[in-house]
Short mmCIF file of C-alpha atoms (C1' of nucleotides) in Angstrom, two decimals:
data_model
loop_
_atom_site.label_atom_id
_atom_site.label_comp_id
_atom_site.label_asym_id
_atom_site.label_seq_id
_atom_site.Cartn_x
_atom_site.Cartn_y
_atom_site.Cartn_z
CA MET P 84 -0.07 -0.14 -0.04
CA THR P 85 1.63 3.36 -0.93
CA ALA P 86 1.73 6.01 1.45
CA ASP P 87 -0.93 8.16 -0.26
CA ILE P 88 -3.37 5.44 -0.13
CA LYS P 89 -2.78 4.90 4.01
CA LYS P 90 -3.20 8.51 4.32
CA GLN P 91 -6.59 8.61 2.31
CA LEU P 92 -7.73 5.21 4.29
CA GLU P 93 -6.87 7.15 7.48
CA LEU P 94 -9.07 10.11 6.34
CA LEU P 95 -11.95 7.82 5.68
CA LYS P 96 -11.87 5.87 8.78
CA ARG P 97 -12.42 8.60 10.64
CA GLY P 98 -15.65 9.13 12.60
CA THR P 99 -16.59 5.67 11.40
CA ILE P 100 -17.96 2.84 13.10
CA GLU P 101 -17.56 0.07 11.00
CA ILE P 102 -15.97 -1.03 7.55
CA PHE P 103 -16.58 -4.04 6.07
CA ASN P 104 -13.93 -4.18 5.57
CA GLU P 105 -10.63 -2.56 5.28
CA VAL P 106 -8.63 -4.60 3.41
CA GLU P 107 -11.03 -4.51 0.54
CA LEU P 108 -11.16 -0.72 0.93
CA ALA P 109 -7.88 -0.33 0.50
CA GLU P 110 -7.54 -2.62 -2.71
CA LYS P 111 -10.64 -0.58 -4.25
CA LEU P 112 -8.78 2.71 -3.48
CA THR P 113 -5.71 1.32 -4.77
CA GLU P 114 -7.49 -0.02 -8.30
CA SER P 115 -9.16 2.98 -8.61
CA ALA P 116 -5.98 5.08 -8.45
CA GLY P 117 -4.00 3.07 -10.82
CA ALA P 118 -6.84 2.75 -13.07
CA ASN P 119 -7.79 6.36 -13.11
CA LYS P 120 -11.21 5.24 -12.51
CA PRO P 121 -13.49 6.67 -9.60
CA LEU P 122 -15.11 4.53 -7.26
CA ARG P 123 -18.85 4.46 -7.31
CA ILE P 124 -20.10 5.16 -3.56
CA LYS P 125 -23.94 4.53 -3.09
CA LEU P 126 -25.75 6.13 -0.44
CA GLY P 127 -29.83 5.46 -0.34
CA LEU P 128 -32.17 8.29 0.53
CA ASP P 129 -35.40 8.10 2.15
CA PRO P 130 -37.67 10.50 0.40
CA THR P 131 -40.32 10.22 3.22
CA SER P 132 -39.63 13.42 4.71
CA PRO P 133 -38.53 16.92 3.02
CA ASP P 134 -36.05 18.05 5.34
CA ILE P 135 -32.78 16.80 6.40
CA HIS P 136 -30.68 17.70 9.72
CA LEU P 137 -27.33 17.55 11.09
CA GLY P 138 -28.23 13.50 11.63
CA HIS P 139 -28.11 13.28 7.77
CA THR P 140 -25.29 15.34 7.13
CA VAL P 141 -22.86 12.93 9.11
CA VAL P 142 -23.23 10.55 6.33
CA LEU P 143 -23.30 13.12 3.74
CA ARG P 144 -20.09 14.58 4.80
CA LYS P 145 -18.40 11.18 4.51
CA MET P 146 -19.66 10.96 0.92
CA ARG P 147 -18.17 14.49 0.48
CA GLN P 148 -14.62 13.33 1.49
CA PHE P 149 -14.96 10.48 -1.14
CA GLN P 150 -15.99 13.09 -3.64
CA ASP P 151 -12.72 15.01 -2.49
CA LEU P 152 -10.86 12.40 -3.47
CA GLY P 153 -12.29 11.91 -6.68
CA HIS P 154 -14.97 9.18 -6.40
CA LYS P 155 -18.46 9.70 -7.66
CA ALA P 156 -21.48 9.90 -5.57
CA VAL P 157 -24.42 8.03 -6.24
CA LEU P 158 -27.44 8.70 -4.44
CA ILE P 159 -30.24 6.51 -4.94
CA ILE P 160 -33.75 7.91 -4.04
CA GLY P 161 -36.15 5.39 -2.78
CA ASP P 162 -39.03 6.33 -4.75
CA TYR P 163 -40.54 3.26 -5.39
CA THR P 164 -39.45 1.75 -1.70
CA ALA P 165 -41.19 4.69 -0.11
CA ARG P 166 -44.40 4.37 -1.94
CA ILE P 167 -44.62 1.04 -0.10
CA GLY P 168 -44.49 2.28 3.35
CA ASP P 169 -42.52 1.86 6.51
CA PRO P 170 -39.85 -0.60 6.34
CA THR P 171 -39.46 -1.29 10.06
CA GLY P 172 -43.54 -1.52 10.69
CA GLN P 173 -43.07 0.39 13.78
CA ASN P 174 -44.25 3.74 12.65
CA THR P 175 -48.02 3.20 11.90
CA THR P 176 -48.50 6.73 11.51
CA ARG P 177 -46.22 7.42 8.72
CA PRO P 178 -48.91 7.98 5.89
CA MET P 179 -48.18 5.99 2.47
CA LEU P 180 -47.07 9.11 0.36
CA THR P 181 -47.94 9.66 -3.37
CA SER P 182 -45.28 9.80 -5.80
CA GLU P 183 -45.97 13.53 -6.38
CA GLN P 184 -45.00 14.15 -2.68
CA ILE P 185 -41.93 11.97 -2.71
CA GLU P 186 -40.89 13.76 -5.89
CA LYS P 187 -41.19 16.94 -3.91
CA ASN P 188 -39.33 15.58 -0.79
CA ALA P 189 -36.45 14.05 -2.97
CA LYS P 190 -35.91 17.59 -4.83
CA THR P 191 -35.92 19.55 -1.39
CA TYR P 192 -33.68 16.85 -0.19
CA LEU P 193 -31.14 17.19 -2.98
CA GLU P 194 -31.42 21.05 -2.74
CA GLN P 195 -30.30 20.57 1.16
CA ALA P 196 -27.84 17.56 0.51
CA GLY P 197 -26.45 20.15 -2.05
CA LYS P 198 -25.11 22.21 0.89
CA ILE P 199 -22.74 19.60 1.71
CA LEU P 200 -21.88 17.27 -1.83
CA ASP P 201 -20.07 18.48 -4.28
CA THR P 202 -22.89 18.71 -6.82
CA SER P 203 -20.86 18.85 -10.33
CA ALA P 204 -22.22 16.38 -12.86
CA HIS P 205 -18.92 14.25 -12.76
CA LYS P 206 -19.23 13.96 -8.99
CA LEU P 207 -22.78 13.02 -8.64
CA GLU P 208 -25.08 10.79 -9.98
CA VAL P 209 -28.51 10.72 -8.89
CA ARG P 210 -31.07 7.75 -9.63
CA HIS P 211 -34.36 7.18 -8.70
CA ASN P 212 -34.82 2.92 -7.88
CA SER P 213 -38.48 3.38 -9.38
CA GLU P 214 -36.38 3.37 -12.77
CA TRP P 215 -35.38 -0.33 -12.51
CA PHE P 216 -38.16 -1.91 -9.87
CA GLU P 217 -41.12 -0.65 -12.05
CA LYS P 218 -39.84 -2.97 -14.71
CA LEU P 219 -38.74 -5.84 -12.41
CA THR P 220 -40.94 -8.92 -12.85
CA LEU P 221 -42.08 -11.15 -10.23
CA MET P 222 -39.71 -14.24 -11.30
CA GLU P 223 -36.78 -11.80 -11.03
CA MET P 224 -37.79 -10.47 -7.46
CA ILE P 225 -37.84 -14.20 -6.69
CA GLN P 226 -34.28 -14.80 -8.21
CA ILE P 227 -33.52 -11.81 -5.91
CA ALA P 228 -35.06 -13.61 -3.06
CA ALA P 229 -33.21 -16.82 -3.65
CA LYS P 230 -30.17 -15.36 -2.80
CA LYS P 231 -30.64 -15.10 1.06
CA THR P 232 -31.95 -17.64 3.39
CA VAL P 233 -34.43 -17.29 5.96
CA ALA P 234 -31.86 -17.59 8.71
CA GLN P 235 -29.80 -14.93 7.46
CA MET P 236 -32.69 -12.84 7.20
CA LEU P 237 -33.83 -13.28 10.96
CA GLN P 238 -30.00 -12.24 11.74
CA ARG P 239 -31.14 -8.75 11.71
CA ASP P 240 -31.58 -7.51 15.34
CA SER P 241 -34.87 -5.76 14.56
CA PHE P 242 -36.47 -9.02 13.29
CA LYS P 243 -34.98 -11.13 15.83
CA LEU P 244 -36.20 -9.00 18.84
CA ARG P 245 -39.72 -8.31 17.27
CA LEU P 246 -40.06 -12.09 16.88
CA GLU P 247 -38.69 -12.78 20.28
CA ASN P 248 -41.26 -10.13 21.75
CA ASP P 249 -44.06 -11.71 19.57
CA ILE P 250 -44.09 -8.22 17.31
CA ASP P 251 -45.41 -8.52 13.82
CA VAL P 252 -42.92 -9.18 11.22
CA TYR P 253 -44.64 -8.88 8.07
CA THR P 254 -43.26 -10.85 5.16
CA HIS P 255 -42.86 -7.74 2.86
CA GLU P 256 -40.19 -6.41 5.24
CA PHE P 257 -37.94 -9.38 4.28
CA LEU P 258 -38.01 -7.50 0.75
CA TYR P 259 -36.57 -4.39 1.76
CA PRO P 260 -33.26 -5.29 2.48
CA LEU P 261 -33.28 -7.37 -0.61
CA MET P 262 -34.51 -4.70 -2.54
CA GLN P 263 -31.70 -2.29 -1.00
CA GLY P 264 -29.44 -4.91 -2.20
CA TYR P 265 -30.34 -4.88 -5.78
CA ASP P 266 -29.91 -1.22 -6.03
CA SER P 267 -26.28 -1.76 -5.23
CA VAL P 268 -26.34 -4.55 -8.37
CA VAL P 269 -27.81 -2.15 -10.59
CA ILE P 270 -25.59 0.90 -9.97
CA LYS P 271 -22.57 -0.97 -9.88
CA SER P 272 -21.71 -0.08 -6.31
CA ASP P 273 -17.90 -0.05 -4.86
CA VAL P 274 -18.89 1.46 -1.52
CA GLU P 275 -22.14 1.91 0.36
CA LEU P 276 -22.54 4.53 3.08
CA GLY P 277 -25.04 4.49 5.88
CA GLY P 278 -25.95 4.99 9.54
CA THR P 279 -25.40 1.90 11.67
CA ASP P 280 -29.33 1.48 11.63
CA GLN P 281 -28.45 0.38 7.85
CA THR P 282 -25.90 -1.82 8.57
CA PHE P 283 -27.84 -5.22 7.93
CA ASN P 284 -29.35 -4.14 4.77
CA ASN P 285 -26.11 -2.64 3.22
CA LEU P 286 -24.73 -5.73 4.16
CA VAL P 287 -27.27 -7.64 2.05
CA GLY P 288 -26.24 -5.66 -0.51
CA ARG P 289 -23.00 -7.59 -0.61
CA ASP P 290 -24.47 -11.19 -0.87
CA ILE P 291 -27.09 -9.87 -3.52
CA GLN P 292 -23.73 -8.18 -5.59
CA ARG P 293 -21.91 -11.44 -5.15
CA GLY P 294 -24.93 -13.45 -6.61
CA TYR P 295 -25.11 -11.59 -9.60
CA GLY P 296 -21.30 -11.87 -10.20
CA GLN P 297 -20.20 -8.67 -8.98
CA LYS P 298 -17.58 -7.67 -6.78
CA PRO P 299 -19.14 -6.99 -3.25
CA GLN P 300 -19.36 -3.37 -2.08
CA VAL P 301 -17.49 -2.25 0.85
CA VAL P 302 -19.78 -1.09 3.55
CA ILE P 303 -19.09 1.67 5.92
CA THR P 304 -21.49 2.52 8.74
CA MET P 305 -21.45 6.10 10.60
CA PRO P 306 -22.70 6.79 13.86
CA ILE P 307 -26.34 7.81 14.57
CA LEU P 308 -26.15 11.21 15.78
CA VAL P 309 -27.54 12.10 19.21
CA GLY P 310 -30.19 14.72 19.19
CA LEU P 311 -30.44 17.81 21.20
CA ASP P 312 -31.92 16.04 24.33
CA GLY P 313 -28.55 14.01 24.48
CA LYS P 314 -30.24 10.43 24.54
CA GLU P 315 -32.28 9.36 21.40
CA LYS P 316 -31.22 9.69 17.77
CA MET P 317 -31.76 13.09 16.12
CA SER P 318 -35.04 12.83 14.33
CA LYS P 319 -37.23 15.40 12.80
CA SER P 320 -40.41 13.07 14.48
CA LYS P 321 -38.57 13.82 18.00
CA GLY P 322 -38.18 17.37 17.69
CA ASN P 323 -34.49 16.92 18.90
CA TYR P 324 -32.99 17.96 15.76
CA ILE P 325 -31.04 21.08 14.01
CA GLY P 326 -32.31 21.15 10.39
CA VAL P 327 -29.85 22.41 7.69
CA THR P 328 -32.32 24.94 6.94
CA ASP P 329 -32.36 26.38 9.99
CA GLN P 330 -31.77 30.03 10.42
CA PRO P 331 -27.97 30.76 11.64
CA ASN P 332 -29.07 32.07 15.16
CA ASP P 333 -31.53 29.17 15.65
CA MET P 334 -28.86 26.94 14.51
CA PHE P 335 -26.36 28.18 16.92
CA GLY P 336 -28.79 28.37 19.65
CA LYS P 337 -29.70 25.04 19.75
CA ILE P 338 -25.69 24.03 19.63
CA MET P 339 -25.37 25.98 22.55
CA SER P 340 -28.07 24.12 24.44
CA ILE P 341 -26.46 20.59 23.92
CA SER P 342 -25.08 19.16 26.83
CA ASP P 343 -20.90 19.28 27.46
CA ASP P 344 -20.67 15.76 27.31
CA MET P 345 -22.21 15.85 23.57
CA MET P 346 -19.35 18.23 22.14
CA GLU P 347 -16.81 15.54 21.72
CA ASN P 348 -19.24 13.40 19.26
CA TYR P 349 -20.55 16.78 17.72
CA PHE P 350 -17.04 17.81 16.81
CA THR P 351 -16.14 14.52 15.38
CA LEU P 352 -19.11 13.85 13.44
CA LEU P 353 -19.96 17.29 12.36
CA THR P 354 -16.62 19.25 11.94
CA ASP P 355 -13.34 18.70 10.44
CA PHE P 356 -11.16 19.43 13.57
CA ALA P 357 -8.44 17.02 13.82
CA GLY P 358 -8.69 14.35 16.55
CA GLU P 359 -5.93 15.99 18.75
CA LYS P 360 -7.47 19.32 18.74
CA ILE P 361 -10.89 18.08 19.69
CA ALA P 362 -9.11 16.39 22.46
CA GLU P 363 -8.20 19.52 23.66
CA LEU P 364 -11.39 21.41 23.04
CA VAL P 365 -13.47 19.01 25.06
CA ASN P 366 -10.75 18.72 27.89
CA PRO P 367 -12.48 21.44 30.45
CA ASN P 368 -9.01 21.85 32.14
CA LYS P 369 -7.56 23.22 28.61
CA THR P 370 -10.71 24.92 27.22
CA HIS P 371 -13.53 26.46 28.94
CA PRO P 372 -16.38 24.17 27.53
CA LYS P 373 -18.64 27.45 26.95
CA GLU P 374 -16.07 28.72 24.51
CA ALA P 375 -15.50 25.40 23.12
CA LYS P 376 -19.16 25.02 22.28
CA ILE P 377 -18.96 28.53 20.84
CA LEU P 378 -16.40 27.44 18.52
CA LEU P 379 -18.52 24.19 17.63
CA GLY P 380 -21.45 26.32 16.76
CA LYS P 381 -19.46 29.05 14.72
CA THR P 382 -17.88 26.25 12.89
CA ILE P 383 -21.39 24.38 12.10
CA VAL P 384 -23.26 27.58 11.33
CA ALA P 385 -20.36 28.61 8.93
CA GLN P 386 -20.80 25.17 7.01
CA PHE P 387 -24.23 26.20 5.96
CA TYR P 388 -24.00 30.28 5.87
CA GLY P 389 -20.53 31.40 5.82
CA ASP P 390 -18.43 32.71 8.50
CA GLN P 391 -19.67 36.37 8.64
CA ALA P 392 -23.09 34.75 9.48
CA ALA P 393 -21.59 32.65 11.97
CA GLN P 394 -19.79 35.63 13.71
CA LEU P 395 -23.31 37.38 13.71
CA ALA P 396 -25.15 34.35 15.11
CA ALA P 397 -22.68 34.01 17.94
CA ALA P 398 -22.61 37.51 18.80
CA GLU P 399 -26.40 37.86 18.60
CA PHE P 400 -26.39 34.88 21.03
CA ASP P 401 -24.26 36.83 23.56
CA ASN P 402 -26.18 39.98 23.50
CA ILE P 403 -29.51 38.05 24.39
CA PHE P 404 -28.67 35.55 26.55
CA ALA P 405 -25.45 36.77 28.32
CA LYS P 406 -26.10 40.27 28.33
CA GLY P 407 -29.86 40.17 28.37
CA GLN P 408 -30.33 42.35 25.54
CA LEU P 409 -33.18 42.05 22.71
CA PRO P 410 -32.49 40.36 19.68
CA ASP P 411 -31.68 42.64 16.48
CA GLU P 412 -34.73 41.28 14.80
CA MET P 413 -38.05 40.07 16.19
CA PRO P 414 -41.22 39.26 14.37
CA GLU P 415 -43.42 42.62 14.24
CA ILE P 416 -46.73 42.70 15.13
CA LYS P 417 -49.58 45.02 13.67
CA LEU P 418 -52.06 46.09 16.35
CA THR P 419 -54.32 49.10 17.05
CA ALA P 420 -53.67 51.19 20.02
CA GLU P 421 -56.58 49.89 21.88
CA PRO P 422 -56.17 48.46 25.62
CA VAL P 423 -56.30 44.76 25.45
CA MET P 424 -55.99 42.29 28.34
CA ALA P 425 -52.25 40.91 28.80
CA SER P 426 -53.47 37.16 27.91
CA LYS P 427 -55.17 38.57 24.81
CA LEU P 428 -52.16 40.39 23.61
CA LEU P 429 -50.02 37.49 23.82
CA MET P 430 -52.06 35.80 21.64
CA SER P 431 -52.25 38.40 18.85
CA CYS P 432 -48.84 38.31 18.87
CA GLY P 433 -48.37 34.72 18.52
CA LEU P 434 -46.38 34.10 21.45
CA VAL P 435 -48.65 31.42 22.96
CA PRO P 436 -50.86 29.22 21.49
CA SER P 437 -53.89 29.77 23.82
CA GLY P 438 -55.50 32.11 26.38
CA SER P 439 -54.95 29.64 29.29
CA GLU P 440 -51.48 29.14 28.29
CA ALA P 441 -51.11 32.86 28.14
CA LYS P 442 -52.21 32.91 31.75
CA ARG P 443 -50.15 30.54 32.83
CA MET P 444 -46.74 31.93 31.77
CA VAL P 445 -47.67 35.35 32.87
CA LYS P 446 -48.47 33.74 36.61
CA GLN P 447 -45.33 32.05 36.05
CA GLY P 448 -43.34 35.28 35.67
CA GLY P 449 -42.51 34.38 32.20
CA VAL P 450 -43.79 37.32 30.36
CA SER P 451 -42.19 40.97 30.68
CA VAL P 452 -43.58 44.09 28.58
CA ASN P 453 -40.65 46.69 27.73
CA GLY P 454 -38.26 44.73 30.08
CA SER P 455 -40.62 44.66 32.79
CA LYS P 456 -42.24 41.58 34.38
CA ILE P 457 -45.94 41.24 34.67
CA SER P 458 -47.95 39.31 36.95
CA ASP P 459 -51.74 39.94 36.19
CA PRO P 460 -52.87 38.20 33.21
CA ASN P 461 -55.89 40.53 33.03
CA GLU P 462 -53.97 43.52 33.34
CA GLN P 463 -55.03 45.93 30.16
CA ILE P 464 -52.28 46.97 28.44
CA THR P 465 -52.19 49.63 25.53
CA PRO P 466 -50.06 48.58 22.85
CA LYS P 467 -47.36 51.55 21.74
CA ASP P 468 -45.39 51.52 18.82
CA GLY P 469 -41.97 49.58 19.50
CA MET P 470 -43.24 47.99 22.41
CA VAL P 471 -41.70 44.77 23.21
CA ILE P 472 -43.23 41.79 24.65
CA GLN P 473 -41.27 38.69 25.70
CA VAL P 474 -42.61 35.22 26.86
CA GLY P 475 -39.47 33.02 28.48
CA LYS P 476 -36.32 33.17 27.25
CA ARG P 477 -36.59 33.17 23.36
CA LYS P 478 -39.85 34.34 22.20
CA PHE P 479 -39.97 38.01 21.27
CA ALA P 480 -42.63 40.24 19.59
CA LYS P 481 -42.42 43.87 18.83
CA ILE P 482 -45.53 45.92 18.50
CA LYS P 483 -46.35 48.16 15.24
CA ILE P 484 -49.48 50.52 15.58
CA LYS P 485 -51.19 50.26 12.56
"C1'" G Y 197 -62.64 -19.63 13.15
"C1'" G Y 198 -62.94 -20.52 18.89
"C1'" G Y 199 -61.31 -18.31 23.71
"C1'" U Y 200 -59.45 -14.53 26.57
"C1'" C Y 201 -57.13 -9.84 27.93
"C1'" G Y 202 -56.63 -5.27 26.38
"C1'" G Y 203 -57.68 0.29 23.87
"C1'" U Y 204 -57.42 6.61 29.22
"C1'" G Y 205 -54.62 13.12 27.99
"C1'" C Y 206 -47.78 14.53 23.98
"C1'" C Y 207 -45.96 9.17 25.73
"C1'" C Y 208 -46.25 5.05 29.85
"C1'" G Y 209 -49.74 4.04 33.17
"C1'" A Y 210 -53.73 4.16 37.71
"C1'" G Y 211 -58.92 4.65 37.95
"C1'" A Y 212 -64.11 0.42 37.93
"C1'" G Y 213 -70.86 4.36 39.12
"C1'" G Y 214 -70.78 10.66 41.87
"C1'" C Y 215 -65.34 13.35 45.65
"C1'" C Y 216 -62.60 12.92 37.76
"C1'" A Y 217 -60.03 17.32 33.64
"C1'" A Y 218 -58.65 12.23 35.67
"C1'" A Y 219 -53.25 9.35 40.49
"C1'" G Y 220 -47.99 8.54 39.46
"C1'" G Y 221 -43.83 8.68 36.19
"C1'" G Y 222 -41.55 10.39 31.61
"C1'" G Y 223 -41.44 14.44 28.38
"C1'" A Y 224 -42.20 19.60 27.61
"C1'" U Y 225 -42.75 24.54 29.32
"C1'" G Y 226 -42.03 28.74 33.03
"C1'" G Y 227 -39.02 30.52 37.34
"C1'" G Y 228 -34.51 29.74 40.49
"C1'" C Y 229 -28.83 28.39 40.46
"C1'" U Y 230 -25.83 28.57 35.94
"C1'" G Y 231 -22.14 28.78 30.98
"C1'" U Y 232 -29.98 29.15 27.48
"C1'" A Y 233 -24.16 22.57 29.51
"C1'" A Y 234 -25.33 18.94 33.18
"C1'" A Y 235 -26.89 17.96 37.93
"C1'" C Y 236 -30.39 20.21 41.35
"C1'" C Y 237 -35.10 23.05 43.65
"C1'" C Y 238 -40.02 25.18 42.87
"C1'" A Y 239 -44.15 25.36 39.83
"C1'" U Y 240 -47.15 24.82 35.38
"C1'" U Y 241 -48.99 20.75 31.72
"C1'" G Y 242 -57.16 20.56 27.66
"C1'" G Y 243 -60.14 24.72 25.90
"C1'" C Y 244 -63.27 29.42 26.70
"C1'" G Y 245 -64.15 33.02 30.60
"C1'" U Y 246 -62.03 39.03 34.74
"C1'" A Y 247 -64.62 35.59 37.66
"C1'" A Y 248 -68.48 32.36 39.55
"C1'" G Y 249 -68.33 28.73 36.44
"C1'" C Y 250 -69.01 26.65 31.40
"C1'" C Y 251 -67.68 23.20 27.39
"C1'" U Y 252 -64.87 19.14 25.09
"C1'" A Y 253 -62.25 14.71 26.42
"C1'" C Y 254 -60.87 7.85 28.85
"C1'" G Y 255 -61.54 3.39 20.88
"C1'" U Y 256 -66.69 4.32 18.09
"C1'" U Y 257 -72.05 3.75 18.64
"C1'" G Y 258 -76.14 3.37 21.00
"C1'" G Y 259 -78.30 2.06 25.60
"C1'" U Y 260 -79.05 1.36 31.27
"C1'" U Y 261 -78.84 5.61 35.18
"C1'" C Y 262 -80.79 11.57 38.59
"C1'" G Y 263 -75.69 10.83 37.26
"C1'" A Y 264 -71.12 6.81 33.23
"C1'" C Y 265 -63.68 6.63 32.02
"C1'" U Y 266 -66.31 3.38 35.29
"C1'" C Y 267 -72.39 -0.73 33.98
"C1'" C Y 268 -74.76 -3.36 29.10
"C1'" A Y 269 -75.33 -4.06 23.58
"C1'" A Y 270 -72.83 -4.09 18.82
"C1'" C Y 271 -69.04 -2.98 16.28
"C1'" C Y 272 -63.80 -1.20 15.06
"C1'" C Y 273 -58.52 -2.09 16.45
"C1'" G Y 274 -54.62 -4.47 19.17
"C1'" G Y 275 -51.97 -8.66 22.13
"C1'" C Y 276 -51.77 -13.69 23.68
"C1'" C Y 277 -53.43 -18.73 23.72
"C1'" C Y 278 -55.74 -22.87 20.66
"C1'" A Y 279 -57.25 -24.05 15.78
#
RNA sequence: GGGUCGGUGCCCGAGAGGCCAAAGGGGAUGGGCUGUAAACCCAUUGGCGUAAGCCUACGUUGGUUCGACUCCAACCCGGCCCA
């Protein structure tokens, strides 16, 4: 192995959980370099939700590294699979999507993924799996299914656990891994990326590829990013996520709210800092945790909005939360100068969802008007131009008389 | 198909005719402490109403009752056991 390949390998290993397997990856890299032929790096996207968050970017960033090393990203939009429903069978609320919705989601998804990936034509290929699955015959599907045994399928934890706990496993669920594996065959993937939750599916791809006489893909799994709550994986439905379209101030604020012990994880998975540097940053004896977190926030915001926006977001944060000042911008609410009850006022400003909630907030001392707390929800307030209403620490509204 | 158990607020879960907007926990939110970190402490956690109070809610639809989350019937959905 040449020194260059060694270096590449080291970079690519960073932040991964497992590589199946490293020797094959080194071979593929060497071959690719020798033949001057880019590797095809596969990533399957689930177009059931239009927004992507930092959790998705962990894998996308790994993909970007491959691109930067000259390889080709092949994104597969699972439009066919998405139409069937939820593969885990656990999420019963997930609605079946129409092809229009899927297409719309896929489009937004790609736009957002473009913030991480290199989208130039020779570095990125986007495919929809309906392209081949719509034409697939039952006989062909059976042949695919014949590549794996039931016992092999049952190795998958989520199947095994559900069987043990008498939770339904539907027959069609066996088809998903097979179909994903067939995707790899069609696009001739060299490497497939995915979260650890996809390990099984992606490994099935290796077997299916072998069954079709292809050299099996290398499977690289990335950690699942923990959400803001520090417990569960980052996901939209849990509300513990940072969206890539979140505004700089929000994004920064959310990062500041993560707990200290999550910083190392976020630094490793979401930034390019070297390992030693990160070790220094997360060591409270060397760096004040708050300073480290500010750096983390700035770095991440800068990835999406540039350095200047990141600086501004950090400054704004400092103003509001450290110095207790007002934000530069807040929603402006047009009202007439008629006196209204405080609870009604909060409603009109959109600061609370209901009158009862407004009363609660006032009683709990969470509401201030022009900086001074109010204590009576029934107090009459006459709106004035420029009057600032604050609820809790982060909800503001400014009144404009019409 | 038969038997059996169950479906309660954001989630889990207690309640078994009035004292139930429904214990307890989790989560969330507000306040305190801080670095909008964690931990911790206090409080709040259906809607409307200044208030007294009213309305809506315990799978669905009907019924019994002065009164039903609690009893009855049918139906829908789920678990388990048997076939």
